Tab-separated table of C-alpha atoms and ligand atoms in Angstrom:
chain	number	residue	atom	x	y	z
A	659	MET	CA	112.525	152.842	123.056
A	660	GLU	CA	116.429	152.302	123.546
A	661	ALA	CA	118.649	152.814	121.088
A	662	ARG	CA	122.118	151.483	120.495
A	663	THR	CA	125.483	152.904	119.008
A	664	VAL	CA	126.377	151.552	115.519
A	665	LYS	CA	128.746	151.599	113.152
A	666	ILE	CA	127.713	150.942	109.311
A	667	ARG	CA	129.550	150.634	105.879
A	668	VAL	CA	128.226	151.522	102.565
A	669	PRO	CA	129.613	151.072	99.420
A	670	GLY	CA	130.042	153.781	96.625
A	671	THR	CA	127.972	152.941	93.028
A	672	SER	CA	127.615	153.566	89.593
A	673	ALA	CA	124.465	154.238	87.906
A	674	ASN	CA	123.275	153.969	84.493
A	675	LEU	CA	126.298	151.659	83.266
A	676	GLY	CA	125.624	153.198	79.829
A	677	ALA	CA	122.178	152.850	78.176
A	678	GLY	CA	120.400	151.896	81.757
A	679	PHE	CA	119.782	155.479	82.511
A	680	ASP	CA	118.158	155.983	85.796
A	681	THR	CA	117.585	152.021	85.934
A	682	LEU	CA	120.939	149.804	86.384
A	683	GLY	CA	123.450	150.123	89.186
A	684	ILE	CA	126.266	148.530	90.626
A	685	ALA	CA	128.018	148.822	94.084
A	686	CYS	CA	131.760	149.328	94.279
A	687	SER	CA	134.548	148.410	96.532
A	688	CYS	CA	134.846	151.906	97.570
A	689	TYR	CA	133.202	152.763	101.038
A	690	ASN	CA	131.814	155.445	103.191
A	691	GLU	CA	131.387	154.714	107.180
A	692	LEU	CA	129.087	156.139	109.514
A	693	GLU	CA	128.949	155.811	113.161
A	694	LEU	CA	125.512	156.897	114.982
A	695	THR	CA	124.783	157.132	118.605
A	696	LEU	CA	120.832	158.432	118.825
A	697	TYR	CA	120.500	161.193	121.628
A	698	LYS	CA	117.309	162.028	123.451
A	699	ASP	CA	118.242	165.571	123.649
A	700	ASN	CA	118.664	167.859	120.690
A	701	ARG	CA	122.492	168.026	120.608
A	702	LEU	CA	123.568	167.462	116.810
A	703	GLU	CA	127.493	166.588	116.821
A	704	ILE	CA	128.731	165.526	113.285
A	705	GLU	CA	132.162	164.894	112.347
A	706	VAL	CA	133.434	164.440	108.797
A	707	THR	CA	136.792	163.110	107.916
A	708	GLY	CA	138.267	162.173	104.493
A	709	GLU	CA	136.340	163.071	101.186
A	710	GLY	CA	134.039	166.216	101.917
A	711	ALA	CA	135.463	167.133	105.221
A	712	GLY	CA	135.291	170.973	105.342
A	713	ASP	CA	132.326	171.280	102.603
A	714	ILE	CA	129.740	168.669	103.909
A	715	PRO	CA	127.575	170.451	105.977
A	716	THR	CA	127.397	169.618	110.148
A	717	ASP	CA	124.198	171.042	111.010
A	718	GLU	CA	120.618	170.115	110.744
A	719	ARG	CA	121.473	170.466	106.339
A	720	ASN	CA	123.436	167.479	106.704
A	721	ILE	CA	121.948	164.722	104.368
A	722	VAL	CA	122.637	161.936	106.720
A	723	TRP	CA	121.017	163.560	109.182
A	724	ARG	CA	117.772	164.591	107.434
A	725	SER	CA	117.678	160.867	106.107
A	726	ILE	CA	117.740	159.673	110.043
A	727	VAL	CA	115.369	161.788	110.666
A	728	LYS	CA	112.913	160.363	108.025
A	729	VAL	CA	113.244	156.985	109.596
A	730	LEU	CA	112.990	158.175	112.939
A	731	LYS	CA	109.615	159.505	111.843
A	732	ARG	CA	108.652	156.659	110.292
A	733	LEU	CA	108.838	154.800	113.162
A	734	GLY	CA	107.291	157.511	115.249
A	735	CYS	CA	110.203	158.209	117.661
A	736	ASN	CA	111.277	161.271	116.375
A	737	LYS	CA	109.986	163.237	119.789
A	738	GLU	CA	111.834	160.724	121.465
A	739	PHE	CA	115.214	161.374	119.696
A	740	LEU	CA	115.813	164.625	119.341
A	741	GLY	CA	119.811	164.573	118.147
A	742	ALA	CA	122.688	162.452	117.485
A	743	ARG	CA	126.377	162.109	117.622
A	744	ILE	CA	126.994	161.237	113.964
A	745	LYS	CA	131.065	160.479	112.771
A	746	MET	CA	131.546	160.041	108.698
A	747	HIS	CA	134.583	158.764	107.410
A	748	ASN	CA	134.353	158.952	103.680
A	749	MET	CA	136.475	157.533	101.032
A	750	VAL	CA	133.874	157.616	98.110
A	751	PRO	CA	134.796	160.810	95.657
A	752	LEU	CA	132.244	163.551	96.453
A	753	SER	CA	130.005	164.742	93.588
A	754	ARG	CA	132.153	162.661	90.655
A	755	GLY	CA	129.298	160.279	89.698
A	756	LEU	CA	130.160	157.514	92.383
A	757	GLY	CA	127.091	157.700	94.479
A	758	SER	CA	128.285	159.765	97.550
A	759	SER	CA	124.600	161.176	98.325
A	760	ALA	CA	123.218	157.634	97.695
A	761	THR	CA	125.827	156.514	100.400
A	762	ALA	CA	124.822	159.230	102.789
A	763	ILE	CA	120.905	158.563	102.534
A	764	VAL	CA	121.489	155.130	102.971
A	765	GLY	CA	123.913	154.931	105.458
A	766	GLY	CA	121.476	157.311	107.693
A	767	ILE	CA	118.555	155.387	107.180
A	768	LYS	CA	120.480	151.771	107.307
A	769	ALA	CA	122.185	153.115	110.542
A	770	ALA	CA	118.995	154.723	112.098
A	771	ASN	CA	117.141	151.315	111.750
A	772	GLU	CA	119.833	149.397	113.155
A	773	ALA	CA	120.335	151.554	116.120
A	774	LEU	CA	116.274	150.719	116.953
A	775	GLY	CA	116.809	147.143	116.484
A	776	ALA	CA	115.874	146.896	112.433
A	777	PRO	CA	112.221	147.077	112.596
A	778	LEU	CA	112.211	147.914	109.130
A	779	THR	CA	112.927	145.640	105.871
A	780	GLY	CA	115.177	146.187	103.076
A	781	GLN	CA	112.213	147.094	100.862
A	782	ASP	CA	110.904	149.827	103.589
A	783	LEU	CA	114.587	151.172	103.291
A	784	LEU	CA	114.585	150.926	99.811
A	785	LYS	CA	111.510	152.960	99.447
A	786	ILE	CA	112.684	155.625	102.030
A	787	ALA	CA	115.938	155.980	100.332
A	788	THR	CA	114.409	156.610	96.789
A	789	ASP	CA	111.880	158.864	98.261
A	790	ILE	CA	114.831	161.038	99.483
A	791	GLU	CA	117.213	160.721	96.207
A	792	GLY	CA	114.493	160.802	93.888
A	793	HIS	CA	115.521	157.666	91.777
A	794	PRO	CA	116.635	154.441	92.958
A	795	ASP	CA	119.489	153.647	90.742
A	796	ASN	CA	122.278	154.394	93.352
A	797	VAL	CA	120.535	153.550	96.540
A	798	ALA	CA	119.640	150.335	95.627
A	799	PRO	CA	123.186	148.864	94.948
A	800	ALA	CA	124.131	151.075	97.997
A	801	LEU	CA	121.699	149.096	100.075
A	802	PHE	CA	121.887	145.399	98.587
A	803	GLY	CA	125.116	145.121	96.827
A	804	GLY	CA	126.003	143.570	93.364
A	805	MET	CA	124.128	144.675	90.271
A	806	THR	CA	120.617	146.041	90.411
A	807	ILE	CA	117.859	147.052	87.956
A	808	SER	CA	115.252	149.077	89.327
A	809	THR	CA	112.107	150.613	88.497
A	810	VAL	CA	109.504	153.219	90.237
A	811	LYS	CA	105.977	152.058	89.725
A	812	ASN	CA	103.159	154.199	91.200
A	813	GLY	CA	105.544	155.440	93.828
A	814	GLN	CA	106.727	152.204	94.423
A	815	PRO	CA	110.604	151.088	93.950
A	816	GLU	CA	111.361	147.758	93.213
A	817	THR	CA	115.035	145.975	92.646
A	818	PHE	CA	116.255	143.135	91.031
A	819	ARG	CA	119.852	142.276	92.651
A	820	PHE	CA	122.220	139.853	90.982
A	821	MET	CA	125.884	139.189	90.683
A	822	PRO	CA	127.308	139.448	87.511
A	823	ARG	CA	128.921	135.883	86.243
A	824	LEU	CA	132.012	137.406	84.581
A	825	ASN	CA	135.191	138.349	86.125
A	826	PHE	CA	136.120	141.823	85.842
A	827	LYS	CA	137.388	144.655	87.862
A	828	MET	CA	136.247	148.516	87.240
A	829	VAL	CA	138.836	151.063	86.301
A	830	VAL	CA	137.472	154.245	87.461
A	831	ALA	CA	139.300	157.494	86.088
A	832	VAL	CA	138.532	160.025	88.578
A	833	PRO	CA	139.017	163.754	86.872
A	834	ASP	CA	139.900	166.747	89.080
A	835	PHE	CA	136.528	168.597	89.045
A	836	TYR	CA	133.174	168.183	90.346
A	837	LEU	CA	130.017	167.943	88.226
A	838	PRO	CA	126.526	168.430	90.092
A	839	THR	CA	123.918	165.909	88.963
A	840	LYS	CA	121.471	168.760	88.580
A	841	ALA	CA	124.048	170.271	86.034
A	842	ALA	CA	124.612	167.184	84.147
A	843	ARG	CA	120.536	166.156	83.961
A	844	GLU	CA	120.208	170.021	82.830
A	845	VAL	CA	121.701	168.983	79.169
A	846	LEU	CA	119.355	166.336	78.615
A	847	PRO	CA	116.651	166.391	76.145
A	848	ASP	CA	113.040	166.144	77.481
A	849	LYS	CA	112.123	163.392	74.742
A	850	ILE	CA	114.191	161.239	72.418
A	851	SER	CA	113.418	159.297	69.450
A	852	ARG	CA	111.699	155.744	68.755
A	853	SER	CA	114.800	154.794	67.077
A	854	ASP	CA	117.046	156.292	70.381
A	855	ALA	CA	114.586	154.608	72.594
A	856	ILE	CA	115.004	150.985	70.553
A	857	PHE	CA	118.849	151.389	70.596
A	858	ASN	CA	118.919	151.775	74.493
A	859	ILE	CA	116.648	148.881	75.313
A	860	GLY	CA	118.839	146.542	72.892
A	861	SER	CA	122.080	147.844	74.813
A	862	THR	CA	120.579	147.492	78.095
A	863	ALA	CA	119.205	143.924	77.623
A	864	ILE	CA	122.204	142.670	75.752
A	865	LEU	CA	124.143	144.381	78.813
A	866	ILE	CA	122.232	142.166	81.803
A	867	ALA	CA	122.149	139.096	79.731
A	868	ALA	CA	125.783	139.001	78.765
A	869	LEU	CA	126.560	139.985	82.640
A	870	MET	CA	124.056	137.340	83.573
A	871	LYS	CA	125.418	134.364	81.588
A	872	GLY	CA	128.767	135.360	81.537
A	873	SER	CA	129.148	136.505	77.758
A	874	LYS	CA	132.066	138.669	77.479
A	875	ARG	CA	131.888	139.257	73.771
A	876	PHE	CA	128.412	140.713	74.029
A	877	ILE	CA	129.842	143.316	76.584
A	878	TYR	CA	132.092	145.190	73.842
A	879	ASN	CA	129.018	147.596	72.557
A	880	ALA	CA	126.692	146.762	75.561
A	881	PHE	CA	127.736	150.178	76.893
A	882	GLU	CA	126.496	152.043	73.989
A	883	ASP	CA	123.758	154.624	74.877
A	884	LYS	CA	121.685	157.294	72.935
A	885	MET	CA	120.147	159.174	75.857
A	886	HIS	CA	122.403	160.755	78.079
A	887	GLN	CA	125.982	160.237	77.190
A	888	PRO	CA	126.109	161.859	73.615
A	889	TYR	CA	124.726	165.123	75.457
A	890	ARG	CA	126.975	165.190	78.506
A	891	ALA	CA	130.321	164.620	76.592
A	892	GLU	CA	130.305	168.470	76.332
A	893	LEU	CA	130.594	168.573	79.969
A	894	ILE	CA	133.129	165.902	80.167
A	895	PRO	CA	136.272	166.972	77.994
A	896	GLY	CA	137.426	163.850	75.956
A	897	MET	CA	135.113	161.550	77.487
A	898	PHE	CA	134.980	159.389	74.089
A	899	ASP	CA	138.474	159.572	73.542
A	900	VAL	CA	139.190	158.088	77.127
A	901	PHE	CA	136.347	155.357	76.213
A	902	GLN	CA	138.437	154.596	73.377
A	903	ALA	CA	141.829	154.647	75.251
A	904	ALA	CA	140.743	152.214	77.647
A	905	LYS	CA	139.166	150.060	74.542
A	906	GLU	CA	142.561	149.886	72.796
A	907	ALA	CA	144.225	149.138	76.484
A	908	GLY	CA	142.113	146.023	76.456
A	909	ALA	CA	139.235	146.876	78.152
A	910	MET	CA	135.829	145.468	77.433
A	911	GLY	CA	134.097	148.720	77.419
A	912	ALA	CA	133.739	152.004	79.149
A	913	PHE	CA	131.063	154.658	80.191
A	914	LEU	CA	129.928	157.335	82.002
A	915	SER	CA	129.636	156.685	85.700
A	916	GLY	CA	126.568	158.111	86.853
A	917	ALA	CA	125.831	161.622	85.660
A	918	GLY	CA	129.786	162.236	85.865
A	919	PRO	CA	132.462	162.863	85.698
A	920	CYS	CA	134.259	159.777	86.568
A	921	LEU	CA	134.595	157.510	83.537
A	922	ILE	CA	134.475	153.631	84.117
A	923	ALA	CA	136.099	151.002	82.449
A	924	PHE	CA	134.999	146.925	82.722
A	925	THR	CA	138.426	145.145	82.191
A	926	ASP	CA	139.484	141.134	82.858
A	927	LYS	CA	143.250	142.109	82.144
A	928	ASN	CA	145.742	144.897	82.592
A	929	GLU	CA	144.079	146.861	85.029
A	930	ALA	CA	147.118	149.653	85.169
A	931	ARG	CA	147.586	149.523	81.762
A	932	VAL	CA	143.732	150.543	81.244
A	933	GLY	CA	143.844	153.150	84.063
A	934	LYS	CA	147.083	154.683	82.623
A	935	ALA	CA	145.607	155.104	79.389
A	936	MET	CA	142.460	156.505	80.221
A	937	ILE	CA	144.285	159.011	82.186
A	938	GLU	CA	146.599	159.900	79.320
A	939	ALA	CA	143.365	160.576	77.400
A	940	PHE	CA	142.342	162.498	79.428
A	941	ALA	CA	145.486	164.468	79.790
A	942	ARG	CA	145.528	165.118	76.001
A	943	HIS	CA	142.331	167.006	76.721
A	944	ASP	CA	143.854	168.901	79.392
A	945	VAL	CA	141.798	167.424	82.156
A	946	LYS	CA	143.725	166.046	85.179
A	947	ALA	CA	142.660	162.798	86.541
A	948	GLU	CA	143.476	159.609	88.812
A	949	TYR	CA	142.385	156.230	88.623
A	950	MET	CA	141.269	153.688	90.918
A	951	VAL	CA	141.001	149.903	90.526
A	952	LEU	CA	137.394	148.261	92.242
A	953	SER	CA	135.546	145.202	92.381
A	954	VAL	CA	131.873	144.436	92.488
A	955	ASP	CA	130.931	144.947	96.385
A	956	GLU	CA	128.581	141.591	97.113
A	957	GLU	CA	127.382	142.904	100.252
A	958	GLY	CA	126.127	146.638	100.109
A	959	ALA	CA	125.110	148.491	103.350
A	960	LYS	CA	126.241	146.527	106.714
A	961	VAL	CA	126.794	146.825	110.312
A	962	ILE	CA	130.676	146.727	111.081
A	963	GLY	CA	130.000	147.745	114.741
B	494	HSE	N1	120.832	158.140	86.697
B	494	HSE	C1	121.284	159.309	87.460
B	494	HSE	C2	121.767	160.405	86.154
B	494	HSE	C3	122.597	159.330	88.207
B	494	HSE	O1	122.217	159.830	85.072
B	494	HSE	O2	121.550	161.817	85.949
B	494	HSE	C4	122.533	160.068	89.247
B	494	HSE	O3	121.902	159.236	90.227
């Protein structure tokens, strides 16, 4: 089998969007790029520039390489291609709740599939990526772009993808500390009450309906959640004050991005004012942060060379 060199671009993503814990995701216009050449001998050459350079492993522990190997195994050619050259250029902040590990997984599997003539379908890639990541909420929007609702039933992930009909930007406040997802999951209770579950079902359903119909007035309280944000607030100083500051500056609403620590506000006006208000609110809690203004990425992972 022959393999071609491919270059892939993968969007960063935000999971949960408030109440849709482990279920909702959205692709953002902030990207990691990856160039892959498969080798028939066992040389592994990994180069990382941008975010994570110096921190991301460049040997066989590298998550992009491990994801490529999953595709090679699935296609029965892991004995034929033993090594690779992987050049990564990362712009998605690392370990901040913007899906950097999902971009690595999706980048690896998409690149390997394209290098070998794209024998696997999007659904095949979703299954492989979900099995590696453990949940589909970030890998689904990284693969397909737009906004995604994902479930896993009997081990099979299923994703409904749509583009929001509302016009908005995402103002992302990026604090200057890392928060590993594992640590942010350890503070969550194993069980929640029926009333909290009902609250989250309602918030999630209203958010989806409002985004599909373009009903701005329903967005204002639709990011409220009782499953994870209240418990994670102790790990992100000032979180609720930052949400409030964003709203007072004109945002429709704000939420914890994935497992954090990034916070995201949806706004259809005054992005700079919202961003500055979020940074100032963080500063009042001695947290240094920067902000980015992003749009919804429509395309997901795609070949760019
Ligand atoms: N849904 C995950 C969490 C996001 O909140 O822990 C990280 O994939």
